[in-house]
Coordinates of C-alpha atoms in Angstrom, one line a residue:
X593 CA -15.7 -30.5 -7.2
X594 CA -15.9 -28.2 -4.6
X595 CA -15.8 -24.1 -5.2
X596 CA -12.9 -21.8 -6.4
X597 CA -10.7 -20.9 -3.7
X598 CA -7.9 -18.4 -3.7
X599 CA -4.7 -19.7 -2.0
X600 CA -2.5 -17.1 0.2
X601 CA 1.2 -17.3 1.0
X602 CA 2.1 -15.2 3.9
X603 CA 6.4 -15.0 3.1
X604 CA 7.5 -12.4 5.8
X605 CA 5.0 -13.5 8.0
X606 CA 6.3 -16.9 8.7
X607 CA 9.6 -15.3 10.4
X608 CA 7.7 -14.0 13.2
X609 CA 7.7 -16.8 15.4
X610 CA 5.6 -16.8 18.4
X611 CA 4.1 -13.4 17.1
X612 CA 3.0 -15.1 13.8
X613 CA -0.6 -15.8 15.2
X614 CA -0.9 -12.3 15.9
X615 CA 0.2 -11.2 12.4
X616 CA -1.8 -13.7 10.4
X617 CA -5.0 -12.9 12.6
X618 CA -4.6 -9.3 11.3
X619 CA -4.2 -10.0 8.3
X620 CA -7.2 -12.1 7.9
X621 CA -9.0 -9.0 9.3
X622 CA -7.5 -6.9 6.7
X623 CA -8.6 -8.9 3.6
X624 CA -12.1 -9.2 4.9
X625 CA -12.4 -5.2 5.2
X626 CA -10.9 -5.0 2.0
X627 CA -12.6 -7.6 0.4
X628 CA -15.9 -6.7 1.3
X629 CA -17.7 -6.0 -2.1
X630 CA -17.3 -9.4 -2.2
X631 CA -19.9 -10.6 0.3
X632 CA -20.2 -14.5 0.3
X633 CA -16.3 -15.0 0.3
X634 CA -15.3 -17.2 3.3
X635 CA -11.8 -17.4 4.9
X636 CA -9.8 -20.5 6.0
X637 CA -6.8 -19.9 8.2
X638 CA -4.1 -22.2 8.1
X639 CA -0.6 -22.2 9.7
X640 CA 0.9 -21.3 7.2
X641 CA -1.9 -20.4 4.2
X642 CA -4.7 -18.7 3.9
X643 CA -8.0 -19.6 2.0
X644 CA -10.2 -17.9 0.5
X645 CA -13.3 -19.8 -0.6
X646 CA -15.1 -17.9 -3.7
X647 CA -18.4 -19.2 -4.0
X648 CA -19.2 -18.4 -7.1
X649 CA -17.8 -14.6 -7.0
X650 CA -15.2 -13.8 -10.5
X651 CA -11.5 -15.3 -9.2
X652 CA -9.7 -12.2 -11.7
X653 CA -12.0 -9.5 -9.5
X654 CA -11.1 -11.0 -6.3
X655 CA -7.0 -11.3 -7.3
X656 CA -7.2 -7.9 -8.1
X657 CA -8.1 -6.9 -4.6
X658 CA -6.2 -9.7 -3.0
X659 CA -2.9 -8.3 -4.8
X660 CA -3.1 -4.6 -2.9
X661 CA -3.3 -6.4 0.8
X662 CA 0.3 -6.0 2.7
X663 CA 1.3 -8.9 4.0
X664 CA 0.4 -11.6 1.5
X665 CA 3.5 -12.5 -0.3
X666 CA 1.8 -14.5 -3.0
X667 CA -1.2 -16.0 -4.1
X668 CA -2.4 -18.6 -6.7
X669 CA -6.2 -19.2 -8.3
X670 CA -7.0 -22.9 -6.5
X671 CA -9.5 -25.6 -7.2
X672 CA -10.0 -28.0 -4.2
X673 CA -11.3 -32.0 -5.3
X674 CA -11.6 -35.1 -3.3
X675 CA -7.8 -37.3 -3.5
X676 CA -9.2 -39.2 -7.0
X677 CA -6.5 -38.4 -10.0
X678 CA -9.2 -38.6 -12.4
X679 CA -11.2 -35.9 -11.1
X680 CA -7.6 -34.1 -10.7
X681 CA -6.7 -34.4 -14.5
X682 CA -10.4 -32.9 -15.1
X683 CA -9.4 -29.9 -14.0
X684 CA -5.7 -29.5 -15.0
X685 CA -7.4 -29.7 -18.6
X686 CA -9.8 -27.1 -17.8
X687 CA -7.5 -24.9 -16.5
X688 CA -5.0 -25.1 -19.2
X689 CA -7.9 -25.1 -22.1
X690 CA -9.2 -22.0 -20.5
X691 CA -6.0 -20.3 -20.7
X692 CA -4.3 -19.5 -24.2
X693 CA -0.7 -19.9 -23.1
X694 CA 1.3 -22.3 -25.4
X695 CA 3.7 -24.3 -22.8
X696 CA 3.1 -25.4 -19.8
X697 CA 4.9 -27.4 -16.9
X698 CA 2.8 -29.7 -14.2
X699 CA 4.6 -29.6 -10.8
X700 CA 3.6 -32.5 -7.8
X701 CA 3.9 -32.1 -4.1
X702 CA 3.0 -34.7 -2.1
X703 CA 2.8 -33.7 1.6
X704 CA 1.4 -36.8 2.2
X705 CA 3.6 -39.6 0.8
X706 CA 1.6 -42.2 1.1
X707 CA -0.8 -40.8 -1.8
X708 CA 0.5 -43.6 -4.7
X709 CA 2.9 -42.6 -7.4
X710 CA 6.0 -40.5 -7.2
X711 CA 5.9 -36.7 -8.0
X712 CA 7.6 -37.6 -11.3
X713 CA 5.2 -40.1 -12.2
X714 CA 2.1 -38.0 -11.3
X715 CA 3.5 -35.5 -13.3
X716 CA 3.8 -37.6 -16.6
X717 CA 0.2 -39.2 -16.0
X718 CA -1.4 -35.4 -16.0
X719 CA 0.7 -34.3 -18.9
X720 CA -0.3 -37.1 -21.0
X721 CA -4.1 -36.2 -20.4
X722 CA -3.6 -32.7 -21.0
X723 CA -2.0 -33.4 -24.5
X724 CA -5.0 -36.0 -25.3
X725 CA -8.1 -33.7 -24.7
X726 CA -5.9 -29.7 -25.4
X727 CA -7.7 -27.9 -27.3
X728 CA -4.6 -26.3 -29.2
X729 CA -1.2 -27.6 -29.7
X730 CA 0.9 -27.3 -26.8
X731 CA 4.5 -27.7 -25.3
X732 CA 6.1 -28.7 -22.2
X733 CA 8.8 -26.3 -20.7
X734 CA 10.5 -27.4 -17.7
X735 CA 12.5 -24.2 -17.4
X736 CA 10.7 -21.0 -17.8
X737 CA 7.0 -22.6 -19.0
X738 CA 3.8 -19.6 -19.7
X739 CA 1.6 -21.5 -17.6
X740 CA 2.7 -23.3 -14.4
X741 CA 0.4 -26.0 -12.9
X742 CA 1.3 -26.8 -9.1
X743 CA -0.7 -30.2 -7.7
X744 CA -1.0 -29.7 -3.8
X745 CA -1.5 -33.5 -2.4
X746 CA -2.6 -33.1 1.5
X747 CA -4.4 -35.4 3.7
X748 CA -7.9 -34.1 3.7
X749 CA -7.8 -33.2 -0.1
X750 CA -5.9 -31.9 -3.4
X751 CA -5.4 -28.6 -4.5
X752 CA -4.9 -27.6 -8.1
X753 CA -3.5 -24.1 -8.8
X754 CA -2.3 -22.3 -11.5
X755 CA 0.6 -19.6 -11.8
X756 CA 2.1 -18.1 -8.8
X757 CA 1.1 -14.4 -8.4
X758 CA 2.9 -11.9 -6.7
X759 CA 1.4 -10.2 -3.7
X760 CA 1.9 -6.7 -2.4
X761 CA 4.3 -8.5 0.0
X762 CA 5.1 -6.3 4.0
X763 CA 3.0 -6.6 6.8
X764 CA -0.8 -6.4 7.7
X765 CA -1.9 -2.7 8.3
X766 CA -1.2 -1.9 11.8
X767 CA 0.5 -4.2 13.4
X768 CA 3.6 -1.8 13.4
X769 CA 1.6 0.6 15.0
X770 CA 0.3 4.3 13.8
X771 CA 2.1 7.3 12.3
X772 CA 1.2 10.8 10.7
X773 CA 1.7 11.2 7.1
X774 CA 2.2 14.7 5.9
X775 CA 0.6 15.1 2.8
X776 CA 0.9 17.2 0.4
X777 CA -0.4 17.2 -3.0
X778 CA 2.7 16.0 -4.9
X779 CA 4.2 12.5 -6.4
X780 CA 6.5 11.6 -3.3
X781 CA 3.9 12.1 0.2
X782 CA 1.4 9.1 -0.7
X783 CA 4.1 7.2 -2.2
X784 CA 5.8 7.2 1.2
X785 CA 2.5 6.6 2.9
X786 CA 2.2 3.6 0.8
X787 CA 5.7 2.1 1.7
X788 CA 4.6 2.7 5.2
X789 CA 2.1 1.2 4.8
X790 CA 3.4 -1.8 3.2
X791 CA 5.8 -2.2 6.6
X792 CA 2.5 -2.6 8.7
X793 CA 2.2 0.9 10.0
X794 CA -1.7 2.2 9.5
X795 CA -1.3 5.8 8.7
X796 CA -3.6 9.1 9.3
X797 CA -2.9 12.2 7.4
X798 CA -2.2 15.6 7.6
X799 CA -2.8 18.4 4.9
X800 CA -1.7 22.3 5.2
X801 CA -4.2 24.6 3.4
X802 CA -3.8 27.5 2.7
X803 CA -7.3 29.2 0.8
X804 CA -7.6 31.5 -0.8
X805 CA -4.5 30.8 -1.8
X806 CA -5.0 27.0 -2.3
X807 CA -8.0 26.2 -3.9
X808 CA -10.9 23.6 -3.9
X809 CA -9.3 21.9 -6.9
X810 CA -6.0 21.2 -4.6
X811 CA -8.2 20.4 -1.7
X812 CA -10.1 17.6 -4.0
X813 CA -7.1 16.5 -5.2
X814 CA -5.4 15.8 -1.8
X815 CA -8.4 13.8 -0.6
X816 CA -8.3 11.9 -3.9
X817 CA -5.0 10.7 -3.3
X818 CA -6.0 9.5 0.1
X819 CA -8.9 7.5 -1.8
X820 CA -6.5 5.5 -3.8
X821 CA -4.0 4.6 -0.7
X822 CA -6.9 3.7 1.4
X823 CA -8.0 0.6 -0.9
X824 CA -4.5 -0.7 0.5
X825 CA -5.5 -0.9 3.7
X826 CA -8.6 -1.1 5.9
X827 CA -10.9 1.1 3.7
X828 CA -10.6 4.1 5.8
X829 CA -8.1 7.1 6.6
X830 CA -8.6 10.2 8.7
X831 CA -7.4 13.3 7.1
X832 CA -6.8 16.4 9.3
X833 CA -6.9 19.7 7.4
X834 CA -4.9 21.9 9.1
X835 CA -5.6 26.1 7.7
X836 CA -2.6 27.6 7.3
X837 CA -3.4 31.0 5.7
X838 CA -2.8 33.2 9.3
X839 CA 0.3 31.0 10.4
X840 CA 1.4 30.7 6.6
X841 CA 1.2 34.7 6.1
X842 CA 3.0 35.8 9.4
X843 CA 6.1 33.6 8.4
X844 CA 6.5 35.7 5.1
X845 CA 6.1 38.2 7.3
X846 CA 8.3 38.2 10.0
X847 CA 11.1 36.5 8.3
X848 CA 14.0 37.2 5.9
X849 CA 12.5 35.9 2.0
X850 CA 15.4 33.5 2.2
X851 CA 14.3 31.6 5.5
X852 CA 10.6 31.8 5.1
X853 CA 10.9 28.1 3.8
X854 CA 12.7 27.0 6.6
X855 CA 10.8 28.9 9.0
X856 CA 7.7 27.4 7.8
X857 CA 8.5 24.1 7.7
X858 CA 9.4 24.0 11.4
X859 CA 5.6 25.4 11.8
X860 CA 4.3 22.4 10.2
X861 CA 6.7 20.3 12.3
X862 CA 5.6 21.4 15.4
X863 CA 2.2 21.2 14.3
X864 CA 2.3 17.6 13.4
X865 CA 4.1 16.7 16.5
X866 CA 1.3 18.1 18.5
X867 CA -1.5 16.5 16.6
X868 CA 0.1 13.1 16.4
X869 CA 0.1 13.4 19.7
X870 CA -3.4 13.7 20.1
X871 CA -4.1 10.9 17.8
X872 CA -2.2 8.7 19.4
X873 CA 0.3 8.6 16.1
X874 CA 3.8 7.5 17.1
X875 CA 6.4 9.3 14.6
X876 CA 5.7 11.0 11.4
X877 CA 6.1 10.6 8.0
X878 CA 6.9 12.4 4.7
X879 CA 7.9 12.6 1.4
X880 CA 11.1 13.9 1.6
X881 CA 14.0 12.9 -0.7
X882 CA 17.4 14.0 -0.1
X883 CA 18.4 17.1 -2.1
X884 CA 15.1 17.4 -3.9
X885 CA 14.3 20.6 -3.4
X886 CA 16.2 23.6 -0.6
X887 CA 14.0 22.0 2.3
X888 CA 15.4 18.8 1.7
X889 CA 19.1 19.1 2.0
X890 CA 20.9 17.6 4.8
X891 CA 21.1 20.9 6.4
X892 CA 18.0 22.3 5.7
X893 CA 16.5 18.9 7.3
X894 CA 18.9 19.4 10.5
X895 CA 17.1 22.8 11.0
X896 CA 14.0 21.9 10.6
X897 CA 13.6 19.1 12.6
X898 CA 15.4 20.6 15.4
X899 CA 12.0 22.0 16.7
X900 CA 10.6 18.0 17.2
X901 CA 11.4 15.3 19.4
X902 CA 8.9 12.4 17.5
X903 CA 10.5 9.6 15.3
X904 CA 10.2 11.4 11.7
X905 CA 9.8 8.7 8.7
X906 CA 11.1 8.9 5.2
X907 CA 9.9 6.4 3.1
X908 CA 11.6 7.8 0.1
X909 CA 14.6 9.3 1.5
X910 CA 17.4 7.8 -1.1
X911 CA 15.4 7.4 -4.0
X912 CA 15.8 9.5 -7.2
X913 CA 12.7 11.3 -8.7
X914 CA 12.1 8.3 -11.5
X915 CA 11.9 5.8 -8.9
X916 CA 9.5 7.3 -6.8
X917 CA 7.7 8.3 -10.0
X918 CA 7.8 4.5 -11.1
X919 CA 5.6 3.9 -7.8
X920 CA 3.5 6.5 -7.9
X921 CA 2.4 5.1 -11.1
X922 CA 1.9 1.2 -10.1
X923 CA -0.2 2.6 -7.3
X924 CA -2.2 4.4 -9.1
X925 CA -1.1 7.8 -7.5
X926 CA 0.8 9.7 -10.4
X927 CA -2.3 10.8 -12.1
X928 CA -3.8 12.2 -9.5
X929 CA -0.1 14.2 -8.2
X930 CA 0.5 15.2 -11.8
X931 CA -3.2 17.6 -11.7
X932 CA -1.8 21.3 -12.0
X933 CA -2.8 22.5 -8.3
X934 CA -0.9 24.1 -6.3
X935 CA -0.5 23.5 -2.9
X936 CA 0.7 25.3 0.3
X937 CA 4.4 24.6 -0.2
X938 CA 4.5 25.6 -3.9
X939 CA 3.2 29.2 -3.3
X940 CA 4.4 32.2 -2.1
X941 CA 8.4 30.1 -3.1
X942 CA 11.2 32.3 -2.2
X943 CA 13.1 33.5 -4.8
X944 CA 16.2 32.4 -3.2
X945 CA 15.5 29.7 -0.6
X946 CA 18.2 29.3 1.8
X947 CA 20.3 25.5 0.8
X948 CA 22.5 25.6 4.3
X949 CA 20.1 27.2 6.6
X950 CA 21.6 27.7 10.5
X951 CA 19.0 26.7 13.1
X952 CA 20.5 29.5 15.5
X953 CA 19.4 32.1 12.4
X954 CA 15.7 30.0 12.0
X955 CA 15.0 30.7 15.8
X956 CA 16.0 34.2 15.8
X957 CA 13.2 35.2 13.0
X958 CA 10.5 33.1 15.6
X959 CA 11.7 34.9 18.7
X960 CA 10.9 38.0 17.1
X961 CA 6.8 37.0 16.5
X962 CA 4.8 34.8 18.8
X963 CA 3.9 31.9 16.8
X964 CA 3.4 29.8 19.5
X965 CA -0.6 31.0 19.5
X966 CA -0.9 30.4 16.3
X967 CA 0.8 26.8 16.4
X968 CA -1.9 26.0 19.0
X969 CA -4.8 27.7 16.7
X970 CA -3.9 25.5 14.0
X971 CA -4.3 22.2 16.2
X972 CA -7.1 23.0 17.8
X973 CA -8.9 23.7 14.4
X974 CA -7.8 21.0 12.9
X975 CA -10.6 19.6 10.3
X976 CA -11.0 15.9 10.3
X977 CA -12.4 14.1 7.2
X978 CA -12.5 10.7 7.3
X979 CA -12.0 9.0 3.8
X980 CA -14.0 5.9 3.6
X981 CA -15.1 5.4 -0.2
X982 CA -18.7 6.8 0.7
X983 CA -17.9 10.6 0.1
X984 CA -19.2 12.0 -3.3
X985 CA -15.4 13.2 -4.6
X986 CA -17.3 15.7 -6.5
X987 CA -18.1 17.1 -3.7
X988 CA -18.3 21.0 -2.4
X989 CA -16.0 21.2 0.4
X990 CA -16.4 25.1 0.8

């Protein structure tokens, strides 16, 4: 018997036609970034599967990373023997003993036909030997059975896999290209850089600080948010921590209280237009869901986004707060969001934000101040910090 493999279904991916080599090949360079605590793992690409040949490294660890990379649709736990039925009905029974589930169901494919028996037949012959050496008493269920064995009959060998696991599904990271996420520290921004992410788009991020008035506790939380959505793709995200204080503080001052959310927001637009510009990003992306809060209303969002001309991505545009939530938590986000932190959009909140803002009314209060200086300040200071799994999260930023 040879070693363990893992056995990847790519879904999507086979709808890309001539552009399929191109997908798979990134993919494969995905899981080998991601997989990389797991040193002696080697990769088999097929048309249409993948590999992955454990050698000796714990299948449940490896699944467990394999189930966070976009673009695999599913994936089953695979033992590869020589074509001899006897050495295939050794392992069905180890399989099955191993488990503790109480019915199972053997299913045959025969891609090559001229491997003797029917599917059927096959089928009855591995049942039988499972009930003669079980360790437990066990059932057959054809319809919904706890444990489904699938027998893979090729031409070069046979593959033995258990039940059918569902991958994160999407495309690899980046083959859709790059965008900005603006992050914040709340549920909904990584959230929608996650479903970004899933749709092949690698992601870099941008964060508005604002200390004193934010502190090092919202600082640490931001960047561990961006820990937990890297391990879904390459292993690495650039942050760019944008200080907001000066720009922040002559909004509230120069505008009417019930515009200074508006009026701020189209800072941050403009500068995360500029900066995705200089990171070659090619629209941005944020959190916003409609009617969430006053700077997420139809209108408000017309007024804002007047002041940019890059694609802007929401992610979590139509979804109610309890499916986002949902999310956050199967990524392993909501923890993190949930830490009481405030960040640069939560302080300073007018009392009476403006619902229906009017653009015309937005760029009055800016023509009155030049904030175009301090646009430009805040891109050209820009802080990068590259999240890579190797910085001590305890660490003090300031």
């Amino acid at each position: 018997m040879e070693a363990n493999y893992i056995l990847v279904r790519f879904g999507e991916l086979s709808t890309k036609g001539k552009n399929r080599k191109l997908f798979t090949a990134k993919l494969l360079k995905n899981a080998k970034e991601i997989l990389a605590d797991f040193p002696d793992l080697t990769y088999d690409l097929k048309h249409d599967r993948m590999y992955i040949l454990l050698h000796g490294h714990d299948h449940e660890e490896v699944s467990k990373k394999v189930a966070t990379i976009f673009g695999i649709y599913s994936f089953s736990v695979a033992y590869k023997v020589d074509r001899d039925l006897e050495l295939v009905k050794e392992i069905v029974s180890k399989m099955i003993n191993e488990d503790d589930k109480l019915t199972f169901k053997i299913q045959t494919k025969r891609a090559d036909k001229n491997f003797p028996g029917t599917s059927n037949e096959i089928n009855r012959e591995l049942a039988t030997h499972v009930f003669h050496h079980a360790n437990r008493e066990l059932k057959v269920d054809v319809r919904n059975p706890e444990m489904l064995i699938i027998v893979d009959i090729r031409v070069d060998a046979i593959y033995i896999m258990d039940n059918v696991k569902k991958g994160a599904g999407g495309y690899p990271v980046g083959v859709g290209g790059k965008a900005l996420l603006m992050l914040s520290g709340g549920i909904d921004s990584p959230v929608a850089g996650y479903l970004t992410m899933k749709r092949g788009v690698d992601i870099e991020c941008i964060h508005f600080a604002s200390p004193p008035y934010t502190n090092q506790q919202a600082r640490q939380k931001m960047l561990d948010l961006v820990d937990v959505m890297r391990q879904y793709t390459h292993g690495k995200i650039n942050v760019h921590v944008i200080d907001f204080t000066k720009l922040q503080l002559a909004v509230y001052d120069h505008s009417d209280e019930s515009y200074a959310m508006t009026v701020m927001r189209r800072m941050m637009y403009r500068i995360s237009e500029q900066l995705a510009a200089k990171r070659d990003c090619l629209a941005l992306v944020n959190g916003e869901s409609i009617g969430q809060v006053a700077s997420q209303t139809l209108h408000s969002m017309q007024a804002i986004t007047e002041v940019v001309n890059i694609p802007i991505l929401r992610p979590v545009l139509c979804l109610d707060k309890l499916e986002i939530i949902d999310i956050a938590k199967n990524i392993g986000t909501y923890e993190i969001s949930i830490r009481p932190h405030e960040d640069c959009c939560t302080i300073f909140t007018p009392k009476a934000p403006a619902t229906k803002p009017k653009a015309y009314k937005a760029r009055g209060f800016e023509d009155a101040f030049d904030f175009e200086a301090l646009v430009k300040e805040c891109v050209e200071t820009a802080e990068l910090v590259v999240v890579d799994g190797t910085i001590d999260q305890d660490e003090d930023f300031f």
